[in-house]
mmCIF file of C-alpha atoms and ligand atoms in Angstrom:
data_model
loop_
_atom_site.group_PDB
_atom_site.id
_atom_site.type_symbol
_atom_site.label_atom_id
_atom_site.label_comp_id
_atom_site.label_asym_id
_atom_site.label_seq_id
_atom_site.Cartn_x
_atom_site.Cartn_y
_atom_site.Cartn_z
ATOM 1 C CA MET A 1 96.742 76.868 123.565
ATOM 2 C CA SER A 2 99.025 78.974 125.750
ATOM 3 C CA ALA A 3 97.804 81.619 128.194
ATOM 4 C CA THR A 4 98.866 84.414 125.785
ATOM 5 C CA GLU A 5 97.031 83.069 122.749
ATOM 6 C CA SER A 6 93.511 84.231 122.105
ATOM 7 C CA PRO A 7 90.901 81.574 121.395
ATOM 8 C CA PRO A 8 90.192 80.885 117.730
ATOM 9 C CA ARG A 9 87.311 82.814 116.233
ATOM 10 C CA PRO A 10 84.729 81.101 114.131
ATOM 11 C CA ILE A 11 85.123 81.957 110.456
ATOM 12 C CA GLY A 12 82.604 84.531 109.308
ATOM 13 C CA SER A 13 81.166 85.262 112.731
ATOM 14 C CA ALA A 14 79.663 88.722 113.144
ATOM 15 C CA ILE A 15 81.783 91.658 114.270
ATOM 16 C CA VAL A 16 80.151 93.033 117.396
ATOM 17 C CA ASP A 17 82.358 96.110 117.936
ATOM 18 C CA PRO A 18 80.906 99.040 115.876
ATOM 19 C CA ALA A 19 84.214 100.928 116.044
ATOM 20 C CA LYS A 20 86.046 97.948 114.589
ATOM 21 C CA GLN A 21 83.369 97.567 111.938
ATOM 22 C CA SER A 22 83.804 101.152 110.785
ATOM 23 C CA MET A 23 87.612 100.879 110.893
ATOM 24 C CA LEU A 24 87.299 97.758 108.813
ATOM 25 C CA LEU A 25 85.476 99.559 106.002
ATOM 26 C CA ALA A 26 88.119 102.283 105.878
ATOM 27 C CA ALA A 27 90.924 99.723 106.012
ATOM 28 C CA LEU A 28 89.382 97.699 103.185
ATOM 29 C CA TYR A 29 88.935 100.837 101.095
ATOM 30 C CA ASN A 30 92.601 101.753 101.580
ATOM 31 C CA ALA A 31 93.759 98.204 100.900
ATOM 32 C CA GLN A 32 91.782 98.128 97.669
ATOM 33 C CA GLU A 33 93.319 101.402 96.530
ATOM 34 C CA GLN A 34 96.710 99.695 96.277
ATOM 35 C CA ARG A 35 95.855 97.087 93.633
ATOM 36 C CA GLY A 36 92.325 97.926 92.569
ATOM 37 C CA TYR A 37 90.969 94.842 94.314
ATOM 38 C CA LEU A 38 91.361 92.984 97.591
ATOM 39 C CA THR A 39 93.964 90.271 97.420
ATOM 40 C CA LYS A 40 93.932 87.401 99.919
ATOM 41 C CA GLU A 41 97.075 88.895 101.399
ATOM 42 C CA ALA A 42 95.356 92.258 101.848
ATOM 43 C CA ILE A 43 92.406 90.617 103.592
ATOM 44 C CA ALA A 44 94.770 88.709 105.894
ATOM 45 C CA ARG A 45 96.748 91.881 106.644
ATOM 46 C CA VAL A 46 93.612 93.889 107.484
ATOM 47 C CA ALA A 47 92.339 91.043 109.668
ATOM 48 C CA LYS A 48 95.601 90.848 111.580
ATOM 49 C CA ARG A 49 95.806 94.595 112.163
ATOM 50 C CA LEU A 50 92.245 94.818 113.448
ATOM 51 C CA GLY A 51 92.352 91.598 115.453
ATOM 52 C CA LEU A 52 89.673 89.943 113.331
ATOM 53 C CA SER A 53 89.566 86.639 111.524
ATOM 54 C CA PRO A 54 90.061 86.640 107.731
ATOM 55 C CA GLY A 55 86.549 85.182 107.532
ATOM 56 C CA GLN A 56 85.074 88.196 109.296
ATOM 57 C CA VAL A 57 86.927 90.559 106.977
ATOM 58 C CA TYR A 58 85.926 88.589 103.905
ATOM 59 C CA GLN A 59 82.307 88.527 105.042
ATOM 60 C CA THR A 60 82.236 92.324 105.176
ATOM 61 C CA ALA A 61 84.170 92.758 101.931
ATOM 62 C CA SER A 62 81.843 90.445 100.037
ATOM 63 C CA PHE A 63 78.740 92.251 101.341
ATOM 64 C CA TYR A 64 79.605 95.640 99.834
ATOM 65 C CA THR A 65 79.605 96.042 96.057
ATOM 66 C CA LEU A 66 82.250 98.721 96.515
ATOM 67 C CA PHE A 67 84.827 96.035 97.186
ATOM 68 C CA HIS A 68 86.250 93.676 94.574
ATOM 69 C CA GLU A 69 87.808 90.324 95.336
ATOM 70 C CA GLU A 70 89.197 89.814 91.839
ATOM 71 C CA PRO A 71 91.077 92.077 89.437
ATOM 72 C CA VAL A 72 88.804 94.569 87.695
ATOM 73 C CA GLY A 73 89.149 97.125 84.947
ATOM 74 C CA ARG A 74 90.179 100.723 85.419
ATOM 75 C CA TYR A 75 86.507 101.682 85.315
ATOM 76 C CA VAL A 76 84.077 99.411 87.123
ATOM 77 C CA ILE A 77 80.596 100.058 85.792
ATOM 78 C CA GLN A 78 77.974 98.776 88.206
ATOM 79 C CA VAL A 79 74.460 98.833 86.798
ATOM 80 C CA CYS A 80 71.692 98.685 89.358
ATOM 81 C CA ASP A 81 69.572 95.579 89.082
ATOM 82 C CA GLY A 82 67.148 96.615 91.829
ATOM 83 C CA LEU A 83 63.367 96.828 91.611
ATOM 84 C CA SER A 84 63.025 100.619 91.232
ATOM 85 C CA CYS A 85 65.524 100.681 88.401
ATOM 86 C CA TYR A 86 63.806 97.701 86.820
ATOM 87 C CA LEU A 87 60.428 99.426 86.974
ATOM 88 C CA CYS A 88 61.920 102.559 85.386
ATOM 89 C CA GLY A 89 62.964 100.527 82.389
ATOM 90 C CA GLY A 90 66.557 100.312 83.558
ATOM 91 C CA ALA A 91 68.373 97.295 84.943
ATOM 92 C CA ASP A 92 68.589 94.818 82.080
ATOM 93 C CA LYS A 93 68.060 97.483 79.405
ATOM 94 C CA VAL A 94 70.908 99.615 80.741
ATOM 95 C CA ALA A 95 73.177 96.603 81.165
ATOM 96 C CA ASP A 96 72.344 95.361 77.666
ATOM 97 C CA TYR A 97 72.969 98.805 76.205
ATOM 98 C CA ILE A 98 76.376 99.135 77.854
ATOM 99 C CA SER A 99 77.180 95.540 77.032
ATOM 100 C CA ALA A 100 76.557 96.190 73.339
ATOM 101 C CA LYS A 101 78.611 99.405 73.443
ATOM 102 C CA LEU A 102 81.622 97.849 75.156
ATOM 103 C CA GLY A 103 81.424 94.305 73.813
ATOM 104 C CA ILE A 104 81.476 92.742 77.261
ATOM 105 C CA LYS A 105 78.813 90.987 79.311
ATOM 106 C CA PRO A 106 78.072 91.602 82.989
ATOM 107 C CA GLY A 107 80.825 89.952 84.992
ATOM 108 C CA GLU A 108 83.437 90.540 82.301
ATOM 109 C CA THR A 109 86.321 92.958 81.831
ATOM 110 C CA SER A 110 87.283 94.376 78.446
ATOM 111 C CA PRO A 111 90.436 92.844 76.936
ATOM 112 C CA ASP A 112 92.259 96.178 77.273
ATOM 113 C CA GLY A 113 91.512 96.197 81.013
ATOM 114 C CA ARG A 114 89.669 99.493 80.753
ATOM 115 C CA PHE A 115 86.111 98.484 81.703
ATOM 116 C CA SER A 116 84.449 95.928 83.947
ATOM 117 C CA LEU A 117 80.680 95.579 83.800
ATOM 118 C CA GLN A 118 78.697 94.328 86.779
ATOM 119 C CA GLN A 119 75.059 94.139 87.777
ATOM 120 C CA VAL A 120 74.498 94.911 91.446
ATOM 121 C CA GLN A 121 71.596 95.362 93.790
ATOM 122 C CA CYS A 122 70.213 98.736 94.824
ATOM 123 C CA LEU A 123 72.650 101.657 94.656
ATOM 124 C CA ALA A 124 70.490 103.696 97.057
ATOM 125 C CA SER A 125 69.327 105.998 94.299
ATOM 126 C CA CYS A 126 65.846 104.574 93.802
ATOM 127 C CA GLY A 127 64.187 108.012 93.498
ATOM 128 C CA THR A 128 66.374 108.857 90.516
ATOM 129 C CA ALA A 129 66.366 105.474 88.831
ATOM 130 C CA PRO A 130 67.725 104.044 86.654
ATOM 131 C CA ALA A 131 71.159 104.376 88.164
ATOM 132 C CA MET A 132 74.674 103.081 87.773
ATOM 133 C CA ARG A 133 77.989 103.695 89.454
ATOM 134 C CA VAL A 134 81.380 104.029 87.797
ATOM 135 C CA ASN A 135 84.059 103.551 90.438
ATOM 136 C CA ASP A 136 83.036 106.038 93.139
ATOM 137 C CA GLN A 137 80.754 108.181 90.947
ATOM 138 C CA LEU A 138 76.996 107.654 90.912
ATOM 139 C CA TYR A 139 74.998 108.419 87.746
ATOM 140 C CA GLU A 140 71.226 108.819 87.923
ATOM 141 C CA ASN A 141 68.235 109.218 85.614
ATOM 142 C CA LEU A 142 70.112 107.299 82.944
ATOM 143 C CA THR A 143 69.137 107.580 79.318
ATOM 144 C CA PRO A 144 70.888 106.143 76.264
ATOM 145 C CA ALA A 145 72.230 109.616 75.423
ATOM 146 C CA GLY A 146 73.462 110.064 78.988
ATOM 147 C CA ILE A 147 75.179 106.687 78.961
ATOM 148 C CA ASP A 148 76.796 107.520 75.620
ATOM 149 C CA ALA A 149 78.189 110.751 77.069
ATOM 150 C CA ILE A 150 79.568 108.966 80.136
ATOM 151 C CA LEU A 151 81.209 106.209 78.089
ATOM 152 C CA GLU A 152 82.659 108.642 75.577
ATOM 153 C CA ARG A 153 84.209 110.676 78.366
ATOM 154 C CA LEU A 154 85.689 107.563 79.977
ATOM 155 C CA MET A 155 87.020 106.281 76.663
ATOM 156 C CA GLY A 156 88.675 109.642 76.066
ATOM 157 C CA GLU A 157 90.450 109.714 79.414
ATOM 158 C CA VAL A 158 94.104 108.836 79.235
HETATM 159 S S1 FES B 1 66.717 100.005 92.790
HETATM 160 FE FE1 FES B 1 68.196 101.005 91.584
HETATM 161 S S2 FES B 1 68.981 102.507 92.898
HETATM 162 FE FE2 FES B 1 67.575 101.430 94.149
#
C-alpha cells in the first residue's frame, strides 16, 4: 500500500459519520430514481463518491424497505407485516386480498411490470393500522373497499 492509498475498510462496517450517513440516504434515493432500483454499479458509484465501501452502502440500502436491489414494477405495493397491523386484521389478510386482485404473490412482479407486491415490517403507521405503502405514498386504515379504490386508480393511470 502506498502512502496515498487509504487502508481497506471492512465490508459492511458501520458508518460513523452522521453527515455521511444522511448524504448516503439522499444519494441512494437519487440513484434509485434513475432505474427504479439500485444496480451494483449505482451502489459502487455512490460508495466511491462518498468515500465508503460498497459493503457499507449495501448495508444501508438493504436496511430500508424504500430501496430495491432488484428490478421492481412501476408501483411497489408494500403491505405492512408488523404486529399492530396484524392485530388489526391486516398483514396477511391485506396481502392475500391484494394478491388475489393482482394475481401475484408477495415477492413477485406482475407480468406487465406494473405492480410488485412485498410484505415489509412496520411502516411507522401503527396507530392507523392496517397500512401499506405504494411507492412513496402511505395508505392507512385499510379496508377492502379502500384497497379496491387504490388499485383501480393505479390500474387506470397511464
Ligand atoms: S405495525 Fe404496521 S404500521 Fe406499524
